[in-house]
Short mmCIF file of C-alpha atoms in Angstrom, two decimals:
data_model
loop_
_atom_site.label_atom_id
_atom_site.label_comp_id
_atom_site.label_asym_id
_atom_site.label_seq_id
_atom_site.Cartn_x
_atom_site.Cartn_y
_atom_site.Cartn_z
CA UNK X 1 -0.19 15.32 1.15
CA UNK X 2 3.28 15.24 -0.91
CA UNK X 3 1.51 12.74 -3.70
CA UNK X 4 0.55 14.48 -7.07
CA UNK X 5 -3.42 14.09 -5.89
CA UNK X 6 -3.33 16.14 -3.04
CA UNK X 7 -0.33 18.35 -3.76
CA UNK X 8 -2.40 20.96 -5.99
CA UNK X 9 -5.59 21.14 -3.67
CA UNK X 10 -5.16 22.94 -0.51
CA UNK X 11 -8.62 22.86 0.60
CA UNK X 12 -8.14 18.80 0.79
CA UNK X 13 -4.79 18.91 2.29
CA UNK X 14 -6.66 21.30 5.30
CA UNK X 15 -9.85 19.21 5.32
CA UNK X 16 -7.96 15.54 5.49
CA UNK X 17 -5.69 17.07 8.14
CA UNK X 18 -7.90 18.46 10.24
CA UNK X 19 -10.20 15.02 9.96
CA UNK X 20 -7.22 12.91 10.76
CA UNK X 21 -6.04 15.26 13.76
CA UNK X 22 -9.41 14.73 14.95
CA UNK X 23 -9.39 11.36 14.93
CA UNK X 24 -5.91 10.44 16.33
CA UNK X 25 -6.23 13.09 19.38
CA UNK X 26 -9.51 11.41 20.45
CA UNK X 27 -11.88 14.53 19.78
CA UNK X 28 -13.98 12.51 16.78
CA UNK X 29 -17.19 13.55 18.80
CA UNK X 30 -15.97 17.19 17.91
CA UNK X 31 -16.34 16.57 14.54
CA UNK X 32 -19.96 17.48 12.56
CA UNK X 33 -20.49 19.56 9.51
CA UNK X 34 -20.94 22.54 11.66
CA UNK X 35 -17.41 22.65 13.43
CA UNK X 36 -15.64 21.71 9.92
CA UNK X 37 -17.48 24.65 7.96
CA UNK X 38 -15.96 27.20 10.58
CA UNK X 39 -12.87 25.63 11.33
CA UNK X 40 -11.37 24.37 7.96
CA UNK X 41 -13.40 26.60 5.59
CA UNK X 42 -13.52 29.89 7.60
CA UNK X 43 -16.93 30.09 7.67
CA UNK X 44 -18.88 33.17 9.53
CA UNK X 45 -20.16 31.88 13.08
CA UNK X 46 -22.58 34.24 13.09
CA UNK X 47 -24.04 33.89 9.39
CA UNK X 48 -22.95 30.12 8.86
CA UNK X 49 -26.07 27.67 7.82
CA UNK X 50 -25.52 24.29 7.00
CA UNK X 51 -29.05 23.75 5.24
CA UNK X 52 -28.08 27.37 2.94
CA UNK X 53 -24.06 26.59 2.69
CA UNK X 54 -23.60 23.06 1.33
CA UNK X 55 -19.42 23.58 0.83
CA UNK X 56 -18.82 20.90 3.84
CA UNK X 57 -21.06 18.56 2.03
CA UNK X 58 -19.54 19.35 -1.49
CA UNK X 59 -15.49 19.51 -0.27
CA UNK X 60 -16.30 15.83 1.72
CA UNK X 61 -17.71 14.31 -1.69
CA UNK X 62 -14.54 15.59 -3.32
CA UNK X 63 -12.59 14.18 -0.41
CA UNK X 64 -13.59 10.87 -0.87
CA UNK X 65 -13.05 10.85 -4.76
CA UNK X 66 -9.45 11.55 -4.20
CA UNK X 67 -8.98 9.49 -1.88
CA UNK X 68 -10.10 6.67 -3.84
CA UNK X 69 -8.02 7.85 -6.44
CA UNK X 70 -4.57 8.56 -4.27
CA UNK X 71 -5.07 4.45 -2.89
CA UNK X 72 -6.05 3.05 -6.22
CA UNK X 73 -2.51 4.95 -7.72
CA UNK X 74 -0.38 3.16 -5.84
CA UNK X 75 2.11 0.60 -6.27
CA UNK X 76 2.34 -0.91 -2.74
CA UNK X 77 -0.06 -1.57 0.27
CA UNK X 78 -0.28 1.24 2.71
CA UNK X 79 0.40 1.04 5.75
CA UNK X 80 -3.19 2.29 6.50
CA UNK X 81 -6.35 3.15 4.66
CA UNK X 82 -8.48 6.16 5.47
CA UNK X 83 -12.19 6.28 4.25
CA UNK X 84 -15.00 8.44 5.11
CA UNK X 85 -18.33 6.40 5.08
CA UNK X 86 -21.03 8.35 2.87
CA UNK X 87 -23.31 10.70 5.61
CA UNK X 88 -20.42 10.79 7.90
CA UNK X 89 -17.74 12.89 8.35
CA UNK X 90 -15.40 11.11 10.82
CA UNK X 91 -12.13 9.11 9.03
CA UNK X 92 -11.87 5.62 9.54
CA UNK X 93 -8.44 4.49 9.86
CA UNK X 94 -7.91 0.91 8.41
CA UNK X 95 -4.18 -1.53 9.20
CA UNK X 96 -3.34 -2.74 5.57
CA UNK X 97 -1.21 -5.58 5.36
CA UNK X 98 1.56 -5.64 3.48
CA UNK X 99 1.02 -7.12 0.09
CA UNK X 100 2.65 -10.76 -0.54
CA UNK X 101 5.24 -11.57 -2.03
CA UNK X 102 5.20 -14.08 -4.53
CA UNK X 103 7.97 -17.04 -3.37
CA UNK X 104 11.03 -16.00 -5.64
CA UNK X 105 11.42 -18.18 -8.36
CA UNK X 106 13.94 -21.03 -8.54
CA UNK X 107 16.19 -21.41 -12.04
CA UNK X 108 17.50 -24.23 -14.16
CA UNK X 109 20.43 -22.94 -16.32
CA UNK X 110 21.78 -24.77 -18.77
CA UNK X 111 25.76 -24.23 -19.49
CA UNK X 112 27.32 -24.08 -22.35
CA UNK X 113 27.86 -28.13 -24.23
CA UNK X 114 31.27 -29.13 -23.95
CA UNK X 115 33.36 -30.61 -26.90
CA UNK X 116 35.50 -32.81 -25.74
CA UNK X 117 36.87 -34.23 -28.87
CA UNK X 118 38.50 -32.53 -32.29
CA UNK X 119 36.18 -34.99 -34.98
CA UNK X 120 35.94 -32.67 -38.14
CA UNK X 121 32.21 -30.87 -37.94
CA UNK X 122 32.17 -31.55 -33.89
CA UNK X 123 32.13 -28.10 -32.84
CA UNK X 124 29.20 -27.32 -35.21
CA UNK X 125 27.60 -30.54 -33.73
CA UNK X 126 27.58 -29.46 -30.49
CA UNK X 127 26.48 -25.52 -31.19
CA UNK X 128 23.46 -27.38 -33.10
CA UNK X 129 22.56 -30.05 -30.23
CA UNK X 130 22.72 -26.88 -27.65
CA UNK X 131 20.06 -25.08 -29.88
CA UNK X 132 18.01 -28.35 -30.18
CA UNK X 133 18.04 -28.79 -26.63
CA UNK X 134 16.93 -25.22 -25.67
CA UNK X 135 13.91 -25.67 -28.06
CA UNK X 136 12.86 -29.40 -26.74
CA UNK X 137 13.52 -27.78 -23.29
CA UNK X 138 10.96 -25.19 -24.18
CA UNK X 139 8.81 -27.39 -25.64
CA UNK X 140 8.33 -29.41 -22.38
CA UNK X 141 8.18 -26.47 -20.43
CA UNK X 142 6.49 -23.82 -21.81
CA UNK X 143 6.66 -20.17 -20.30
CA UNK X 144 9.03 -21.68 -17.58
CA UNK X 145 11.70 -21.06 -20.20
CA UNK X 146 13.63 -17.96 -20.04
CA UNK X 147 16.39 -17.27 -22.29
CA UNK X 148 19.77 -15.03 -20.49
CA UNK X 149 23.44 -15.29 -20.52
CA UNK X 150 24.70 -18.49 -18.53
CA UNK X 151 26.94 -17.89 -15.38
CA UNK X 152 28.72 -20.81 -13.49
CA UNK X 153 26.89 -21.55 -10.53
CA UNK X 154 28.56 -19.87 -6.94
CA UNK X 155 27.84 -20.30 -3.43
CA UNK X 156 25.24 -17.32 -3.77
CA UNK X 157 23.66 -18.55 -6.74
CA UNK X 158 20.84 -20.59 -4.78
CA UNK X 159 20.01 -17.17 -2.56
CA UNK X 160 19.55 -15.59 -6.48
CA UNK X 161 17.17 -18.44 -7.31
CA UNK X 162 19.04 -20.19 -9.16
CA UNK X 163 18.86 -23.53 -7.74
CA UNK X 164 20.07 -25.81 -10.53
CA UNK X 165 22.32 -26.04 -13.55
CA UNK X 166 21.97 -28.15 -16.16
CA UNK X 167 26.02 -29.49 -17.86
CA UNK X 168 26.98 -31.77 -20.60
CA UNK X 169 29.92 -33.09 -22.49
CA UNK X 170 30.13 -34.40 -26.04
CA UNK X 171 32.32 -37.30 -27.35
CA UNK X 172 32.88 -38.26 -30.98
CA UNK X 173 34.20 -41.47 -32.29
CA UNK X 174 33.50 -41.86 -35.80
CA UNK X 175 29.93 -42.37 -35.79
CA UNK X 176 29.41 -43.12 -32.27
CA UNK X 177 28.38 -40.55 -29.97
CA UNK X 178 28.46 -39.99 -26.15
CA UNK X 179 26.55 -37.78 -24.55
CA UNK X 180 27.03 -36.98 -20.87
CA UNK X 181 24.31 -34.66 -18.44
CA UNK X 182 24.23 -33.67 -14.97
CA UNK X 183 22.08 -31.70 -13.28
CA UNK X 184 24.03 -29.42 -10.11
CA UNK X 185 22.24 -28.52 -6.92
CA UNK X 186 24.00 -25.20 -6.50
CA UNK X 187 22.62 -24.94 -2.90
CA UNK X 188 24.30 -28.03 -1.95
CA UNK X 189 26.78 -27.95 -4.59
CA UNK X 190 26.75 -31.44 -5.20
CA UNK X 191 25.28 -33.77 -8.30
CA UNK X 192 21.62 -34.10 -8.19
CA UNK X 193 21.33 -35.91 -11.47
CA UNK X 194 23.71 -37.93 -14.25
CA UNK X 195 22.72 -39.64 -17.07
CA UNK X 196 24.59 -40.48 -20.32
CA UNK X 197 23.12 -40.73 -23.59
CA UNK X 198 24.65 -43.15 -27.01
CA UNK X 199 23.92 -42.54 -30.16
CA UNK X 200 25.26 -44.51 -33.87
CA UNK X 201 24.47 -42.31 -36.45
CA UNK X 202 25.69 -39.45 -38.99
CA UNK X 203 26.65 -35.93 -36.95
CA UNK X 204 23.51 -34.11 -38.17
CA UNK X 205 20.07 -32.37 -37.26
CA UNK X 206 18.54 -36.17 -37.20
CA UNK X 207 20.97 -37.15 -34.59
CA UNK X 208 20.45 -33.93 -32.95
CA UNK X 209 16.83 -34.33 -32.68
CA UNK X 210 17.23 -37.63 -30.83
CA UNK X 211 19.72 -36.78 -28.43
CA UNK X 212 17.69 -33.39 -27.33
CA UNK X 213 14.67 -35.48 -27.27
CA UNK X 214 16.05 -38.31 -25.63
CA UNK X 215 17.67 -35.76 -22.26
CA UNK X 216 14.77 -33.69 -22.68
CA UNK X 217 12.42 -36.87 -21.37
CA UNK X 218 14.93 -37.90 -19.25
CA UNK X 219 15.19 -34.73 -16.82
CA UNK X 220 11.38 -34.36 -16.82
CA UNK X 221 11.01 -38.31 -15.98
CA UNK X 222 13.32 -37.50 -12.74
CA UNK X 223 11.86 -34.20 -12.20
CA UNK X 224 8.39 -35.35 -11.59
CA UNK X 225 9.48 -38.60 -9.60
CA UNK X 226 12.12 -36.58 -7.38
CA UNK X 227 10.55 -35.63 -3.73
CA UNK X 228 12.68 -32.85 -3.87
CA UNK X 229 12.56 -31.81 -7.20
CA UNK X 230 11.95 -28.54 -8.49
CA UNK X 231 8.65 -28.67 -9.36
CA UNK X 232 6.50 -31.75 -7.71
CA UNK X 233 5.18 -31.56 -11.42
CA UNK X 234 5.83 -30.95 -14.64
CA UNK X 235 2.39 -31.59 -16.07
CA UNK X 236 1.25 -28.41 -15.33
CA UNK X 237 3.36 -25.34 -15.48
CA UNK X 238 1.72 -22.46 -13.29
CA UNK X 239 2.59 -18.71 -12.51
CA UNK X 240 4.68 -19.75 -9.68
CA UNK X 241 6.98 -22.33 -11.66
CA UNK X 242 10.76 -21.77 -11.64
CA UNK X 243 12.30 -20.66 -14.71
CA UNK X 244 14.49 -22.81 -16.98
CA UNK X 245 17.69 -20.29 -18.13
CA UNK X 246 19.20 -21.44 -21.39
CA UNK X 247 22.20 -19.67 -23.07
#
């Protein structure tokens, strides 16, 4: 009665309530388009005719427009629906259940690169194979992606969806390169996945490329073949996919 549809029309607010009343108390057979015109509209007994006074018949059509219009404005499942069949004038009082929730969705964050050595250009290396990686990453993975700040992964991280976190280190000798993953089960905080990655070659987008490409088909490899795995495929991404966090 409260809700913006109802709040501004009386004549509804008396006419539902009464209805409802009706209903619930167990005096529906009390209910015709007689007993409503004198008891909700204040009709005359002794000059009241249904066939010359159609206002039951006109406030009931009205009824059952914003009705339709209160249920179809909201945002969750009530916890029951009331509808008044055309020709009849008793409520019918229907359990909704609640609405589902979709499963929450599980997260793969991946940290920050670490540098672990001081070759000249290595910092700028690294920033450039994180970027690489995030785009390959999307690539695969399509609207799984989702870009946010990276947090390290705590004991309620799993309970927040985020399931998995994706860490790497970088070493630099000359022109070799060393690149080591591992993928952390934050639920049962303990390595899910390792992999290291060499490379020969000049510190630049090239080498970059390859390396992002290179972990990139790794991880999905090992997340379609794990049982327990966070999707049982990658192939096919759909609404209720987990979300890949990059920073």
């Amino acid at each position: 009665m409260a809700s913006p549809t109802f709040v501004k029309a009386p004549r509804m607010c008396r006419l539902l309530s009464y209805l409802v009343e009706k209903k619930l108390g167990g005096l529906e057979h009390q209910i015709s388009e007689y007993a409503i015109g004198l008891e909700v509209f204040r009709r005359d007994a002794h000059l009241y005719d249904t066939g010359l006074d159609p206002v039951v018949r006109v406030q009931m059509g009205r009824l059952r427009g914003r009705l339709a219009a209160y249920y179809a404005c909201l945002a969750t499942s009530p916890g029951v629906r009331i509808s008044i069949p055309l020709g009849k004038y008793i409520p019918v009082l229907t359990p909704c259940e609640p609405a589902s929730r979709p499963p929450p969705q599980q997260q793969l964050q991946l940290a920050p690169l670490r540098n672990l050595t001081c070759e000249n250009g290595g910092n700028a290396f690294v920033s450039g194979l994180e970027e690489e990686l995030g785009y390959k990453l999307y690539q695969t993975f399509g609207a799984a992606v989702r870009l946010v700040e990276a947090s390290p992964v705590s004991a309620g991280a799993a309970r927040l969806g985020l399931a998995h976190r994706l860490e790497g280190s970088i070493r630099v000798e000359h022109s070799h390169v060393r690149v080591s993953m591992r993928l952390v089960d934050a639920d049962a905080g303990q390595i899910a996945w390792l992999s290291q990655f060499d490379r020969e070659g000049e510190l630049g987008m090239h080498l970059q490329e390859e390396l992002a490409s290179a972990i990139c088909g790794q991880l999905q490899h090992y997340m379609v073949g794990w049982s327990g795995g966070i999707l049982p495929s990658w192939g096919s991404i759909a609404s209720s996919a987990p979300v890949m966090v990059l920073r």
